[in-house]
Coordinates of C-alpha atoms in Angstrom, one line a residue:
M1 CA 86.8 -130.9 72.8
Q2 CA 87.0 -127.5 74.3
L3 CA 89.7 -126.8 71.1
K4 CA 87.1 -128.1 68.2
N5 CA 84.1 -125.7 70.0
I6 CA 86.3 -122.8 70.0
F7 CA 87.2 -123.5 66.4
I8 CA 83.4 -124.3 65.2
I9 CA 82.5 -120.6 66.6
I10 CA 85.6 -118.7 64.8
I11 CA 84.2 -120.2 61.7
I12 CA 80.6 -119.0 62.4
V13 CA 81.6 -115.5 63.5
V14 CA 84.0 -115.3 60.4
F15 CA 81.2 -116.6 57.9
N16 CA 78.6 -114.2 59.7
F17 CA 80.6 -111.5 59.5
V18 CA 81.6 -112.5 55.8
L19 CA 77.7 -112.6 54.6
N20 CA 76.5 -109.5 56.8
A21 CA 79.1 -107.4 55.1
E22 CA 77.9 -104.5 52.7
I23 CA 79.8 -104.0 49.1
L24 CA 79.4 -101.2 47.5
D25 CA 79.6 -100.7 43.9
L26 CA 80.4 -97.3 42.7
N27 CA 79.2 -96.4 38.9
F28 CA 80.8 -93.4 37.3
F29 CA 79.5 -92.7 34.0
T30 CA 81.8 -89.9 33.1
E31 CA 81.6 -87.8 29.5
P32 CA 79.2 -90.2 28.0
H33 CA 78.0 -88.8 25.4
F34 CA 74.7 -91.1 24.9
G35 CA 73.3 -91.4 20.9
N36 CA 71.1 -93.9 20.5
I37 CA 71.2 -96.5 23.1
N38 CA 68.7 -99.2 24.4
K39 CA 68.2 -98.1 27.8
T40 CA 67.3 -101.5 28.6
D41 CA 70.7 -103.1 27.4
F42 CA 72.5 -99.9 29.5
I43 CA 71.0 -101.0 32.6
K44 CA 71.1 -104.6 31.9
N45 CA 74.5 -104.0 31.3
N46 CA 76.2 -101.1 33.9
T47 CA 73.3 -100.1 36.7
V48 CA 71.9 -103.8 37.8
N49 CA 73.4 -106.1 40.4
D50 CA 71.3 -108.4 42.7
S51 CA 73.7 -108.8 45.3
I52 CA 75.8 -104.8 46.0
K53 CA 74.4 -102.1 46.8
Q54 CA 74.7 -99.8 43.4
I55 CA 75.1 -95.9 43.2
N56 CA 75.4 -94.8 39.7
I57 CA 77.3 -91.5 39.1
F58 CA 76.8 -89.1 36.2
G59 CA 79.3 -86.5 35.4
G60 CA 80.5 -84.2 32.7
K61 CA 77.8 -83.8 28.9
I62 CA 75.5 -86.6 29.6
L63 CA 73.7 -86.4 25.9
K64 CA 75.4 -86.1 22.5
N65 CA 73.2 -83.8 20.8
V66 CA 72.6 -80.2 22.8
S67 CA 69.1 -81.3 24.6
R68 CA 66.7 -79.6 26.8
D69 CA 66.8 -80.2 30.4
S70 CA 63.9 -82.1 30.7
T71 CA 65.0 -85.0 27.9
I72 CA 68.5 -84.8 30.3
I73 CA 66.7 -85.5 33.6
A74 CA 64.5 -88.1 31.8
F75 CA 66.8 -89.4 30.8
L76 CA 68.8 -89.8 33.8
D77 CA 65.8 -90.8 35.0
S78 CA 65.6 -93.5 32.8
V79 CA 69.1 -95.1 33.3
N80 CA 69.2 -95.8 37.3
C81 CA 71.3 -92.5 38.2
D82 CA 71.4 -91.5 42.0
Y83 CA 73.8 -88.9 41.5
T84 CA 74.5 -86.7 37.9
S85 CA 76.9 -83.3 38.1
P86 CA 76.1 -82.7 34.2
T87 CA 77.7 -80.2 32.1
D88 CA 75.1 -80.1 29.6
Y89 CA 72.6 -79.0 31.9
M90 CA 71.6 -75.5 32.0
F91 CA 69.3 -75.3 35.6
S92 CA 65.9 -74.6 34.4
A93 CA 63.0 -74.4 36.5
L94 CA 61.7 -77.8 36.8
D95 CA 57.9 -79.0 37.0
Y96 CA 58.5 -82.7 38.2
K97 CA 59.9 -84.8 40.8
I98 CA 63.6 -86.4 39.8
N99 CA 64.6 -89.3 41.9
F100 CA 68.0 -88.6 41.7
E101 CA 70.6 -85.6 43.1
I102 CA 72.2 -83.0 41.5
L103 CA 75.1 -82.8 43.0
A104 CA 77.0 -79.0 43.0
S105 CA 78.8 -77.4 45.2
N106 CA 80.0 -74.1 43.8
I107 CA 75.8 -73.7 42.5
V108 CA 72.7 -72.3 44.2
C109 CA 70.2 -72.3 42.5
D110 CA 66.5 -71.7 44.4
S111 CA 64.6 -72.8 41.9
I112 CA 66.4 -76.4 41.8
P113 CA 66.8 -78.9 44.6
I114 CA 71.0 -79.1 44.4
I115 CA 72.8 -80.7 46.9
T116 CA 76.6 -79.1 47.9
E117 CA 78.1 -82.9 49.5
A118 CA 76.8 -86.3 49.7
I119 CA 77.9 -89.3 52.1
I120 CA 77.4 -93.0 50.7
E121 CA 77.6 -94.8 53.4
T122 CA 77.4 -99.2 53.7
D123 CA 77.6 -101.0 57.4
S124 CA 81.8 -100.7 56.9
I125 CA 82.2 -97.7 54.7
K126 CA 81.1 -94.1 54.2
I127 CA 82.1 -92.3 51.0
G128 CA 82.0 -88.5 50.4
I129 CA 81.1 -86.8 47.5
F130 CA 81.5 -83.0 45.9
S131 CA 81.2 -81.7 42.3
L132 CA 82.8 -78.6 41.0
Y133 CA 82.0 -76.4 37.9
T134 CA 84.4 -74.8 36.1
P135 CA 84.0 -70.8 36.1
D136 CA 83.9 -71.1 32.1
F137 CA 80.5 -73.1 32.6
V138 CA 78.5 -69.7 33.1
V139 CA 80.3 -67.8 30.6
K140 CA 80.0 -70.5 27.5
K141 CA 76.3 -71.2 28.7
S142 CA 73.7 -69.2 28.7
I143 CA 72.2 -71.0 32.3
N144 CA 69.3 -70.1 34.5
P145 CA 69.3 -66.5 35.4
N146 CA 68.7 -67.8 39.2
A147 CA 71.6 -70.3 39.6
E148 CA 75.2 -68.6 41.1
L149 CA 78.2 -70.2 40.6
S150 CA 80.9 -69.1 43.1
M151 CA 84.2 -68.9 41.5
K152 CA 86.3 -69.6 44.5
V153 CA 86.9 -73.3 43.6
F154 CA 89.8 -73.7 46.1
D155 CA 87.5 -72.6 49.2
I156 CA 85.0 -74.4 48.6
A157 CA 87.0 -77.7 47.5
K158 CA 89.0 -76.9 51.0
E159 CA 85.8 -76.5 52.9
L160 CA 84.2 -79.5 51.7
T161 CA 86.9 -81.7 51.7
E162 CA 87.6 -80.7 55.5
T163 CA 84.1 -81.5 56.2
L164 CA 83.6 -84.9 54.3
A165 CA 87.0 -85.9 56.3
D166 CA 86.0 -85.6 59.3
K167 CA 82.2 -87.7 58.2
T168 CA 83.4 -90.3 56.3
D169 CA 86.6 -92.7 55.3
F170 CA 87.3 -91.2 51.4
V171 CA 86.2 -88.2 49.5
I172 CA 86.0 -88.1 46.2
M173 CA 85.5 -84.6 44.6
M174 CA 83.7 -84.2 40.0
S175 CA 85.0 -81.4 38.8
S176 CA 85.0 -79.5 35.3
L177 CA 87.8 -77.6 36.1
S178 CA 91.4 -78.7 34.1
K179 CA 93.7 -80.6 35.2
Y180 CA 96.3 -78.0 36.5
I181 CA 93.3 -76.9 39.0
D182 CA 92.5 -80.2 39.8
N183 CA 96.1 -81.0 40.4
E184 CA 95.9 -77.6 42.9
I185 CA 92.9 -78.3 44.3
T186 CA 94.0 -82.3 45.4
K187 CA 97.8 -81.7 46.3
D188 CA 96.9 -80.6 49.7

């Protein structure tokens, strides 16, 4: 009789754990180059799930054609973006509230809310994310004069990796640097 009760208790504990375990779904949309899309279908097919916590992260060139910053922000707002590191965004001042975070670890701008890192967590896992822009970004693009890009990508990557490693289970670096520089940064 006792063995049966112990078995039932084990089943209840395992079943309770399975029901309460929180699953995380990270959706990365890298260099999507969106043109004319049906936003409703995109959201339904890629970013909506009833039972799993979803985080949608967009990076690289977001829109197919060159657009104003306000168009990029409005588009990202409309497709359930949580975090973004867009390379077609020029960091111009915003006149309205956005519903997502702009992730730029080596860019500082006093007129736009930018975060240097993000920690995404569930009951069972913590993931740290940061984003590095290539120094070529300010050479090739005419960005907001109030935005300053730090060229010290190796130092920033090391500092953020160490900081996030102490607080999280995994660290993800988003980058617009070359694959050779990414390789040098990540090998240590």
